[in-house]
Amino acid sequence: MKKIYALVDCDAFFCNCERLFRPDLRGKPVIVLSNNDGCTVSRTIEAKALGIEMAAPYFKIQKFCEENGVYAFSSNFSLYTNISSRIMKTLSTLSPIIEYYSVDEAFLDLTGIAEPYEYAKRIRQTIAKKIGMPVSVGVAHTKVLCKVACHFAKQRPELAGVSILLDQEKQDHYLKNMSVQKLWGIGKQRAIKLRLMGIKTAKDFRDYKDIVRIQQTLTKVGRQIQDELRGHICFPLSIEIEKKKEIMSSRTFGSSVFTKEILKESIATHASEVAKELRSQRSVCMEVTVFIRSNPFKENSSQYHRSTKHCFLSPTSNTFKIINTALQCLDRIFKPGIEYKKSGVRISHFQDSAEATLSLFEPADTVKEEDLMLVMDKVNLREGKESLKSLACGLNNITWKMNQRLKSKRFTTRWHELREISCDYVALK
């Protein structure tokens, strides 16, 4: 039996998360901005119709947004990830085999479903009813074709959010009307190389005979994308969530930082965040990298960008060890008199915590230390982020926190930020 996959992709996910708690914004242009309210990372159809581009700097379009009634929001990842988990949990009830591809996308295995189109409609209706999130569903025999189907489900209103690409005639029609640049895994730079070979549409790419040249130009992955367009599965569903191979936490400061003390607080906070995520996937790390940099867009100030790393002999996931190591790294690269704008911590070279290779020359995490980390994680999960933290992180991050002037409330993850509803009491006669 030939495989049938479905891609479920949330429409303008960040924007529609905001609309869930602001029904007055339905049908109105909405955008969500990146960290520090820098540029657009999500746009509704109405915002796109006004000509607002993806990654448009907000300071350039702010006046335009105000004049045209565009509602702008700062990124609210606490809200978005919570809504995402609810969507994925709902999808898991609709298919036993599911790959969580990203925060707003998932692949489902629909093999054996008698009416894939009707089932795709049911998926869309279920998410709309239980979560309130509009989604597009693309159904095909491979992941790449699912991406193509989902692209047209979003672009063509007459499809009502569901597109099926199971027969050759429809595939030919869709691929002929799709730029090769829009293909999953191709992008702008690869598309330029393909155009030099006379390949302009997705259909041109699928039908190109010289597979050796395709592999030379786009590597093995490019040839696999071509095979997927031909209906051959090269990217099967990955049910198990792969552990990350490195974790990084970094942030551009809302205002410039000049002192080492404040930089230390930011580095300690980043180190705490990566350590927590490391433990969540039951891993330990062997390497910590710290970087700091000045503002590259401020031409009149001294430019400075440095990084350094430390390698452990025995791997660790202990927050306090990682913080101490990161601060030692900061000592090596800090330079007085610089106007710092960003800092970050990256950990890498992971091992499974249950199978870590220990060293004779450096003590490993003790059972007491591991228990302490477990208690910290449980308390922070129950009571809220940073309820327990190292004093090195500072009492607050007001000096170096991000600009999020337009951030909405965390309606689903904070008791004191729950949505308030007022109802007028009407006496029944």
PDB file of N, CA and C in Angstrom, residues 57-137:
ATOM      1  N   PRO A  57      11.997  45.745   8.793  1.00  0.00           N
ATOM      2  CA  PRO A  57      12.332  46.418  10.066  1.00  0.00           C
ATOM      3  C   PRO A  57      11.157  47.261  10.554  1.00  0.00           C
ATOM      4  N   TYR A  58      10.808  47.078  11.821  1.00  0.00           N
ATOM      5  CA  TYR A  58       9.621  47.747  12.332  1.00  0.00           C
ATOM      6  C   TYR A  58       9.781  49.264  12.365  1.00  0.00           C
ATOM      7  N   PHE A  59      10.997  49.753  12.631  1.00  0.00           N
ATOM      8  CA  PHE A  59      11.162  51.202  12.705  1.00  0.00           C
ATOM      9  C   PHE A  59      10.913  51.860  11.340  1.00  0.00           C
ATOM     10  N   LYS A  60      11.031  51.069  10.273  1.00  0.00           N
ATOM     11  CA  LYS A  60      10.768  51.608   8.934  1.00  0.00           C
ATOM     12  C   LYS A  60       9.278  51.591   8.590  1.00  0.00           C
ATOM     13  N   ILE A  61       8.535  50.638   9.141  1.00  0.00           N
ATOM     14  CA  ILE A  61       7.125  50.496   8.766  1.00  0.00           C
ATOM     15  C   ILE A  61       6.175  50.925   9.881  1.00  0.00           C
ATOM     16  N   GLN A  62       6.707  51.369  11.011  1.00  0.00           N
ATOM     17  CA  GLN A  62       5.853  51.715  12.150  1.00  0.00           C
ATOM     18  C   GLN A  62       4.818  52.777  11.787  1.00  0.00           C
ATOM     19  N   LYS A  63       5.249  53.838  11.132  1.00  0.00           N
ATOM     20  CA  LYS A  63       4.325  54.906  10.745  1.00  0.00           C
ATOM     21  C   LYS A  63       3.275  54.393   9.775  1.00  0.00           C
ATOM     22  N   PHE A  64       3.703  53.553   8.826  1.00  0.00           N
ATOM     23  CA  PHE A  64       2.780  52.959   7.861  1.00  0.00           C
ATOM     24  C   PHE A  64       1.734  52.114   8.579  1.00  0.00           C
ATOM     25  N   CYS A  65       2.171  51.337   9.584  1.00  0.00           N
ATOM     26  CA  CYS A  65       1.250  50.486  10.341  1.00  0.00           C
ATOM     27  C   CYS A  65       0.217  51.337  11.088  1.00  0.00           C
ATOM     28  N   GLU A  66       0.665  52.406  11.688  1.00  0.00           N
ATOM     29  CA  GLU A  66      -0.241  53.280  12.436  1.00  0.00           C
ATOM     30  C   GLU A  66      -1.265  53.941  11.519  1.00  0.00           C
ATOM     31  N   GLU A  67      -0.817  54.317  10.322  1.00  0.00           N
ATOM     32  CA  GLU A  67      -1.709  54.987   9.377  1.00  0.00           C
ATOM     33  C   GLU A  67      -2.712  54.032   8.744  1.00  0.00           C
ATOM     34  N   ASN A  68      -2.372  52.724   8.674  1.00  0.00           N
ATOM     35  CA  ASN A  68      -3.227  51.757   7.984  1.00  0.00           C
ATOM     36  C   ASN A  68      -3.905  50.762   8.933  1.00  0.00           C
ATOM     37  N   GLY A  69      -3.881  51.058  10.215  1.00  0.00           N
ATOM     38  CA  GLY A  69      -4.600  50.217  11.174  1.00  0.00           C
ATOM     39  C   GLY A  69      -4.025  48.832  11.333  1.00  0.00           C
ATOM     40  N   VAL A  70      -2.700  48.702  11.211  1.00  0.00           N
ATOM     41  CA  VAL A  70      -2.044  47.409  11.399  1.00  0.00           C
ATOM     42  C   VAL A  70      -1.718  47.227  12.880  1.00  0.00           C
ATOM     43  N   TYR A  71      -2.148  46.123  13.460  1.00  0.00           N
ATOM     44  CA  TYR A  71      -1.882  45.834  14.870  1.00  0.00           C
ATOM     45  C   TYR A  71      -0.562  45.066  14.979  1.00  0.00           C
ATOM     46  N   ALA A  72       0.378  45.607  15.756  1.00  0.00           N
ATOM     47  CA  ALA A  72       1.692  44.987  15.922  1.00  0.00           C
ATOM     48  C   ALA A  72       1.850  44.455  17.342  1.00  0.00           C
ATOM     49  N   PHE A  73       2.463  43.265  17.469  1.00  0.00           N
ATOM     50  CA  PHE A  73       2.698  42.647  18.766  1.00  0.00           C
ATOM     51  C   PHE A  73       4.154  42.219  18.888  1.00  0.00           C
ATOM     52  N   SER A  74       4.687  42.330  20.097  1.00  0.00           N
ATOM     53  CA  SER A  74       5.991  41.738  20.397  1.00  0.00           C
ATOM     54  C   SER A  74       5.824  40.223  20.507  1.00  0.00           C
ATOM     55  N   SER A  75       6.902  39.484  20.256  1.00  0.00           N
ATOM     56  CA  SER A  75       6.841  38.023  20.355  1.00  0.00           C
ATOM     57  C   SER A  75       6.501  37.598  21.779  1.00  0.00           C
ATOM     58  N   ASN A  76       5.567  36.664  21.892  1.00  0.00           N
ATOM     59  CA  ASN A  76       5.117  36.155  23.186  1.00  0.00           C
ATOM     60  C   ASN A  76       5.263  34.632  23.164  1.00  0.00           C
ATOM     61  N   PHE A  77       6.514  34.158  23.271  1.00  0.00           N
ATOM     62  CA  PHE A  77       6.787  32.744  23.045  1.00  0.00           C
ATOM     63  C   PHE A  77       6.175  31.841  24.113  1.00  0.00           C
ATOM     64  N   SER A  78       5.973  32.360  25.298  1.00  0.00           N
ATOM     65  CA  SER A  78       5.309  31.572  26.334  1.00  0.00           C
ATOM     66  C   SER A  78       3.905  31.188  25.883  1.00  0.00           C
ATOM     67  N   LEU A  79       3.206  32.131  25.277  1.00  0.00           N
ATOM     68  CA  LEU A  79       1.858  31.864  24.762  1.00  0.00           C
ATOM     69  C   LEU A  79       1.908  30.939  23.555  1.00  0.00           C
ATOM     70  N   TYR A  80       2.820  31.235  22.615  1.00  0.00           N
ATOM     71  CA  TYR A  80       2.862  30.480  21.360  1.00  0.00           C
ATOM     72  C   TYR A  80       3.197  29.010  21.579  1.00  0.00           C
ATOM     73  N   THR A  81       4.179  28.735  22.444  1.00  0.00           N
ATOM     74  CA  THR A  81       4.558  27.339  22.674  1.00  0.00           C
ATOM     75  C   THR A  81       3.457  26.568  23.379  1.00  0.00           C
ATOM     76  N   ASN A  82       2.702  27.237  24.253  1.00  0.00           N
ATOM     77  CA  ASN A  82       1.605  26.576  24.933  1.00  0.00           C
ATOM     78  C   ASN A  82       0.487  26.221  23.955  1.00  0.00           C
ATOM     79  N   ILE A  83       0.149  27.161  23.070  1.00  0.00           N
ATOM     80  CA  ILE A  83      -0.874  26.880  22.049  1.00  0.00           C
ATOM     81  C   ILE A  83      -0.394  25.767  21.121  1.00  0.00           C
ATOM     82  N   SER A  84       0.900  25.793  20.777  1.00  0.00           N
ATOM     83  CA  SER A  84       1.461  24.759  19.914  1.00  0.00           C
ATOM     84  C   SER A  84       1.322  23.375  20.542  1.00  0.00           C
ATOM     85  N   SER A  85       1.628  23.261  21.833  1.00  0.00           N
ATOM     86  CA  SER A  85       1.532  21.951  22.492  1.00  0.00           C
ATOM     87  C   SER A  85       0.095  21.442  22.503  1.00  0.00           C
ATOM     88  N   ARG A  86      -0.867  22.344  22.617  1.00  0.00           N
ATOM     89  CA  ARG A  86      -2.279  21.949  22.591  1.00  0.00           C
ATOM     90  C   ARG A  86      -2.675  21.438  21.202  1.00  0.00           C
ATOM     91  N   ILE A  87      -2.166  22.110  20.179  1.00  0.00           N
ATOM     92  CA  ILE A  87      -2.459  21.685  18.805  1.00  0.00           C
ATOM     93  C   ILE A  87      -1.861  20.306  18.540  1.00  0.00           C
ATOM     94  N   MET A  88      -0.587  20.115  18.924  1.00  0.00           N
ATOM     95  CA  MET A  88       0.087  18.845  18.666  1.00  0.00           C
ATOM     96  C   MET A  88      -0.580  17.696  19.435  1.00  0.00           C
ATOM     97  N   LYS A  89      -1.034  17.991  20.635  1.00  0.00           N
ATOM     98  CA  LYS A  89      -1.732  16.961  21.422  1.00  0.00           C
ATOM     99  C   LYS A  89      -3.032  16.565  20.742  1.00  0.00           C
ATOM    100  N   THR A  90      -3.732  17.547  20.181  1.00  0.00           N
ATOM    101  CA  THR A  90      -4.971  17.255  19.461  1.00  0.00           C
ATOM    102  C   THR A  90      -4.696  16.441  18.201  1.00  0.00           C
ATOM    103  N   LEU A  91      -3.642  16.805  17.478  1.00  0.00           N
ATOM    104  CA  LEU A  91      -3.283  16.070  16.252  1.00  0.00           C
ATOM    105  C   LEU A  91      -2.921  14.619  16.560  1.00  0.00           C
ATOM    106  N   SER A  92      -2.303  14.394  17.719  1.00  0.00           N
ATOM    107  CA  SER A  92      -1.910  13.023  18.073  1.00  0.00           C
ATOM    108  C   SER A  92      -3.116  12.114  18.267  1.00  0.00           C
ATOM    109  N   THR A  93      -4.301  12.698  18.489  1.00  0.00           N
ATOM    110  CA  THR A  93      -5.520  11.889  18.623  1.00  0.00           C
ATOM    111  C   THR A  93      -6.112  11.558  17.251  1.00  0.00           C
ATOM    112  N   LEU A  94      -5.603  12.217  16.201  1.00  0.00           N
ATOM    113  CA  LEU A  94      -6.138  12.016  14.859  1.00  0.00           C
ATOM    114  C   LEU A  94      -5.278  11.085  14.006  1.00  0.00           C
ATOM    115  N   SER A  95      -4.073  10.813  14.473  1.00  0.00           N
ATOM    116  CA  SER A  95      -3.198   9.880  13.762  1.00  0.00           C
ATOM    117  C   SER A  95      -2.209   9.283  14.758  1.00  0.00           C
ATOM    118  N   PRO A  96      -2.045   7.961  14.757  1.00  0.00           N
ATOM    119  CA  PRO A  96      -1.105   7.339  15.709  1.00  0.00           C
ATOM    120  C   PRO A  96       0.354   7.591  15.341  1.00  0.00           C
ATOM    121  N   ILE A  97       0.603   7.944  14.074  1.00  0.00           N
ATOM    122  CA  ILE A  97       1.971   8.204  13.621  1.00  0.00           C
ATOM    123  C   ILE A  97       2.078   9.672  13.241  1.00  0.00           C
ATOM    124  N   ILE A  98       2.878  10.411  13.990  1.00  0.00           N
ATOM    125  CA  ILE A  98       2.965  11.853  13.783  1.00  0.00           C
ATOM    126  C   ILE A  98       4.399  12.318  13.989  1.00  0.00           C
ATOM    127  N   GLU A  99       4.844  13.235  13.155  1.00  0.00           N
ATOM    128  CA  GLU A  99       6.158  13.863  13.297  1.00  0.00           C
ATOM    129  C   GLU A  99       5.955  15.343  13.602  1.00  0.00           C
ATOM    130  N   TYR A 100       6.416  15.766  14.763  1.00  0.00           N
ATOM    131  CA  TYR A 100       6.310  17.177  15.135  1.00  0.00           C
ATOM    132  C   TYR A 100       7.460  17.913  14.453  1.00  0.00           C
ATOM    133  N   TYR A 101       7.142  18.566  13.357  1.00  0.00           N
ATOM    134  CA  TYR A 101       8.205  19.136  12.532  1.00  0.00           C
ATOM    135  C   TYR A 101       8.692  20.479  13.069  1.00  0.00           C
ATOM    136  N   SER A 102       7.801  21.333  13.502  1.00  0.00           N
ATOM    137  CA  SER A 102       8.183  22.629  14.057  1.00  0.00           C
ATOM    138  C   SER A 102       7.080  23.087  15.001  1.00  0.00           C
ATOM    139  N   VAL A 103       7.209  24.297  15.517  1.00  0.00           N
ATOM    140  CA  VAL A 103       6.235  24.797  16.485  1.00  0.00           C
ATOM    141  C   VAL A 103       4.836  24.909  15.885  1.00  0.00           C
ATOM    142  N   ASP A 104       4.747  25.052  14.552  1.00  0.00           N
ATOM    143  CA  ASP A 104       3.423  25.219  13.923  1.00  0.00           C
ATOM    144  C   ASP A 104       3.174  24.247  12.780  1.00  0.00           C
ATOM    145  N   GLU A 105       3.969  23.176  12.681  1.00  0.00           N
ATOM    146  CA  GLU A 105       3.804  22.199  11.604  1.00  0.00           C
ATOM    147  C   GLU A 105       3.964  20.779  12.132  1.00  0.00           C
ATOM    148  N   ALA A 106       3.215  19.855  11.533  1.00  0.00           N
ATOM    149  CA  ALA A 106       3.346  18.441  11.870  1.00  0.00           C
ATOM    150  C   ALA A 106       2.953  17.597  10.661  1.00  0.00           C
ATOM    151  N   PHE A 107       3.664  16.492  10.473  1.00  0.00           N
ATOM    152  CA  PHE A 107       3.331  15.518   9.428  1.00  0.00           C
ATOM    153  C   PHE A 107       2.576  14.362  10.070  1.00  0.00           C
ATOM    154  N   LEU A 108       1.497  13.925   9.419  1.00  0.00           N
ATOM    155  CA  LEU A 108       0.695  12.803   9.895  1.00  0.00           C
ATOM    156  C   LEU A 108       0.686  11.699   8.841  1.00  0.00           C
ATOM    157  N   ASP A 109       0.650  10.471   9.289  1.00  0.00           N
ATOM    158  CA  ASP A 109       0.536   9.328   8.386  1.00  0.00           C
ATOM    159  C   ASP A 109      -0.943   8.964   8.244  1.00  0.00           C
ATOM    160  N   LEU A 110      -1.479   9.133   7.027  1.00  0.00           N
ATOM    161  CA  LEU A 110      -2.889   8.824   6.765  1.00  0.00           C
ATOM    162  C   LEU A 110      -3.046   7.569   5.912  1.00  0.00           C
ATOM    163  N   THR A 111      -1.995   6.781   5.814  1.00  0.00           N
ATOM    164  CA  THR A 111      -2.050   5.562   5.006  1.00  0.00           C
ATOM    165  C   THR A 111      -3.198   4.655   5.478  1.00  0.00           C
ATOM    166  N   GLY A 112      -4.011   4.229   4.536  1.00  0.00           N
ATOM    167  CA  GLY A 112      -5.137   3.353   4.860  1.00  0.00           C
ATOM    168  C   GLY A 112      -6.439   4.092   5.051  1.00  0.00           C
ATOM    169  N   ILE A 113      -6.396   5.424   5.115  1.00  0.00           N
ATOM    170  CA  ILE A 113      -7.622   6.210   5.235  1.00  0.00           C
ATOM    171  C   ILE A 113      -8.381   6.150   3.909  1.00  0.00           C
ATOM    172  N   ALA A 114      -9.642   5.759   3.963  1.00  0.00           N
ATOM    173  CA  ALA A 114     -10.425   5.558   2.735  1.00  0.00           C
ATOM    174  C   ALA A 114     -10.662   6.864   1.983  1.00  0.00           C
ATOM    175  N   GLU A 115     -10.963   7.945   2.691  1.00  0.00           N
ATOM    176  CA  GLU A 115     -11.248   9.235   2.066  1.00  0.00           C
ATOM    177  C   GLU A 115     -10.301  10.298   2.623  1.00  0.00           C
ATOM    178  N   PRO A 116      -9.102  10.401   2.065  1.00  0.00           N
ATOM    179  CA  PRO A 116      -8.107  11.347   2.587  1.00  0.00           C
ATOM    180  C   PRO A 116      -8.590  12.794   2.587  1.00  0.00           C
ATOM    181  N   TYR A 117      -9.365  13.178   1.552  1.00  0.00           N
ATOM    182  CA  TYR A 117      -9.837  14.567   1.486  1.00  0.00           C
ATOM    183  C   TYR A 117     -10.788  14.872   2.636  1.00  0.00           C
ATOM    184  N   GLU A 118     -11.734  13.971   2.882  1.00  0.00           N
ATOM    185  CA  GLU A 118     -12.687  14.176   3.964  1.00  0.00           C
ATOM    186  C   GLU A 118     -11.995  14.158   5.323  1.00  0.00           C
ATOM    187  N   TYR A 119     -10.964  13.303   5.448  1.00  0.00           N
ATOM    188  CA  TYR A 119     -10.247  13.231   6.716  1.00  0.00           C
ATOM    189  C   TYR A 119      -9.422  14.495   6.942  1.00  0.00           C
ATOM    190  N   ALA A 120      -8.841  15.038   5.857  1.00  0.00           N
ATOM    191  CA  ALA A 120      -8.093  16.289   5.962  1.00  0.00           C
ATOM    192  C   ALA A 120      -9.009  17.426   6.399  1.00  0.00           C
ATOM    193  N   LYS A 121     -10.228  17.441   5.864  1.00  0.00           N
ATOM    194  CA  LYS A 121     -11.213  18.449   6.287  1.00  0.00           C
ATOM    195  C   LYS A 121     -11.557  18.283   7.764  1.00  0.00           C
ATOM    196  N   ARG A 122     -11.653  17.022   8.189  1.00  0.00           N
ATOM    197  CA  ARG A 122     -11.962  16.750   9.595  1.00  0.00           C
ATOM    198  C   ARG A 122     -10.833  17.252  10.492  1.00  0.00           C
ATOM    199  N   ILE A 123      -9.586  17.060  10.073  1.00  0.00           N
ATOM    200  CA  ILE A 123      -8.445  17.553  10.845  1.00  0.00           C
ATOM    201  C   ILE A 123      -8.542  19.061  11.018  1.00  0.00           C
ATOM    202  N   ARG A 124      -8.804  19.742   9.920  1.00  0.00           N
ATOM    203  CA  ARG A 124      -8.890  21.209   9.956  1.00  0.00           C
ATOM    204  C   ARG A 124     -10.040  21.673  10.864  1.00  0.00           C
ATOM    205  N   GLN A 125     -11.164  21.012  10.747  1.00  0.00           N
ATOM    206  CA  GLN A 125     -12.326  21.391  11.554  1.00  0.00           C
ATOM    207  C   GLN A 125     -12.104  21.104  13.038  1.00  0.00           C
ATOM    208  N   THR A 126     -11.403  20.008  13.346  1.00  0.00           N
ATOM    209  CA  THR A 126     -11.146  19.647  14.740  1.00  0.00           C
ATOM    210  C   THR A 126     -10.242  20.668  15.419  1.00  0.00           C
ATOM    211  N   ILE A 127      -9.183  21.074  14.728  1.00  0.00           N
ATOM    212  CA  ILE A 127      -8.270  22.077  15.292  1.00  0.00           C
ATOM    213  C   ILE A 127      -8.990  23.414  15.464  1.00  0.00           C
ATOM    214  N   ALA A 128      -9.824  23.763  14.498  1.00  0.00           N
ATOM    215  CA  ALA A 128     -10.571  25.022  14.596  1.00  0.00           C
ATOM    216  C   ALA A 128     -11.546  24.998  15.767  1.00  0.00           C
ATOM    217  N   LYS A 129     -12.188  23.849  15.983  1.00  0.00           N
ATOM    218  CA  LYS A 129     -13.196  23.738  17.049  1.00  0.00           C
ATOM    219  C   LYS A 129     -12.564  23.678  18.433  1.00  0.00           C
ATOM    220  N   LYS A 130     -11.496  22.885  18.585  1.00  0.00           N
ATOM    221  CA  LYS A 130     -10.918  22.671  19.908  1.00  0.00           C
ATOM    222  C   LYS A 130      -9.917  23.747  20.315  1.00  0.00           C
ATOM    223  N   ILE A 131      -9.195  24.300  19.335  1.00  0.00           N
ATOM    224  CA  ILE A 131      -8.164  25.291  19.655  1.00  0.00           C
ATOM    225  C   ILE A 131      -8.547  26.677  19.163  1.00  0.00           C
ATOM    226  N   GLY A 132      -9.250  26.728  18.013  1.00  0.00           N
ATOM    227  CA  GLY A 132      -9.577  28.023  17.428  1.00  0.00           C
ATOM    228  C   GLY A 132      -8.528  28.498  16.435  1.00  0.00           C
ATOM    229  N   MET A 133      -7.594  27.615  16.073  1.00  0.00           N
ATOM    230  CA  MET A 133      -6.496  27.990  15.180  1.00  0.00           C
ATOM    231  C   MET A 133      -6.801  27.555  13.741  1.00  0.00           C
ATOM    232  N   PRO A 134      -6.737  28.473  12.775  1.00  0.00           N
ATOM    233  CA  PRO A 134      -6.901  28.075  11.375  1.00  0.00           C
ATOM    234  C   PRO A 134      -5.636  27.372  10.870  1.00  0.00           C
ATOM    235  N   VAL A 135      -5.814  26.255  10.195  1.00  0.00           N
ATOM    236  CA  VAL A 135      -4.679  25.508   9.656  1.00  0.00           C
ATOM    237  C   VAL A 135      -4.934  25.171   8.198  1.00  0.00           C
ATOM    238  N   SER A 136      -3.839  24.917   7.484  1.00  0.00           N
ATOM    239  CA  SER A 136      -3.921  24.414   6.114  1.00  0.00           C
ATOM    240  C   SER A 136      -3.400  22.990   6.109  1.00  0.00           C
ATOM    241  N   VAL A 137      -4.016  22.138   5.283  1.00  0.00           N
ATOM    242  CA  VAL A 137      -3.638  20.729   5.236  1.00  0.00           C
ATOM    243  C   VAL A 137      -3.305  20.343   3.793  1.00  0.00           C
TER     244      VAL A 137
END
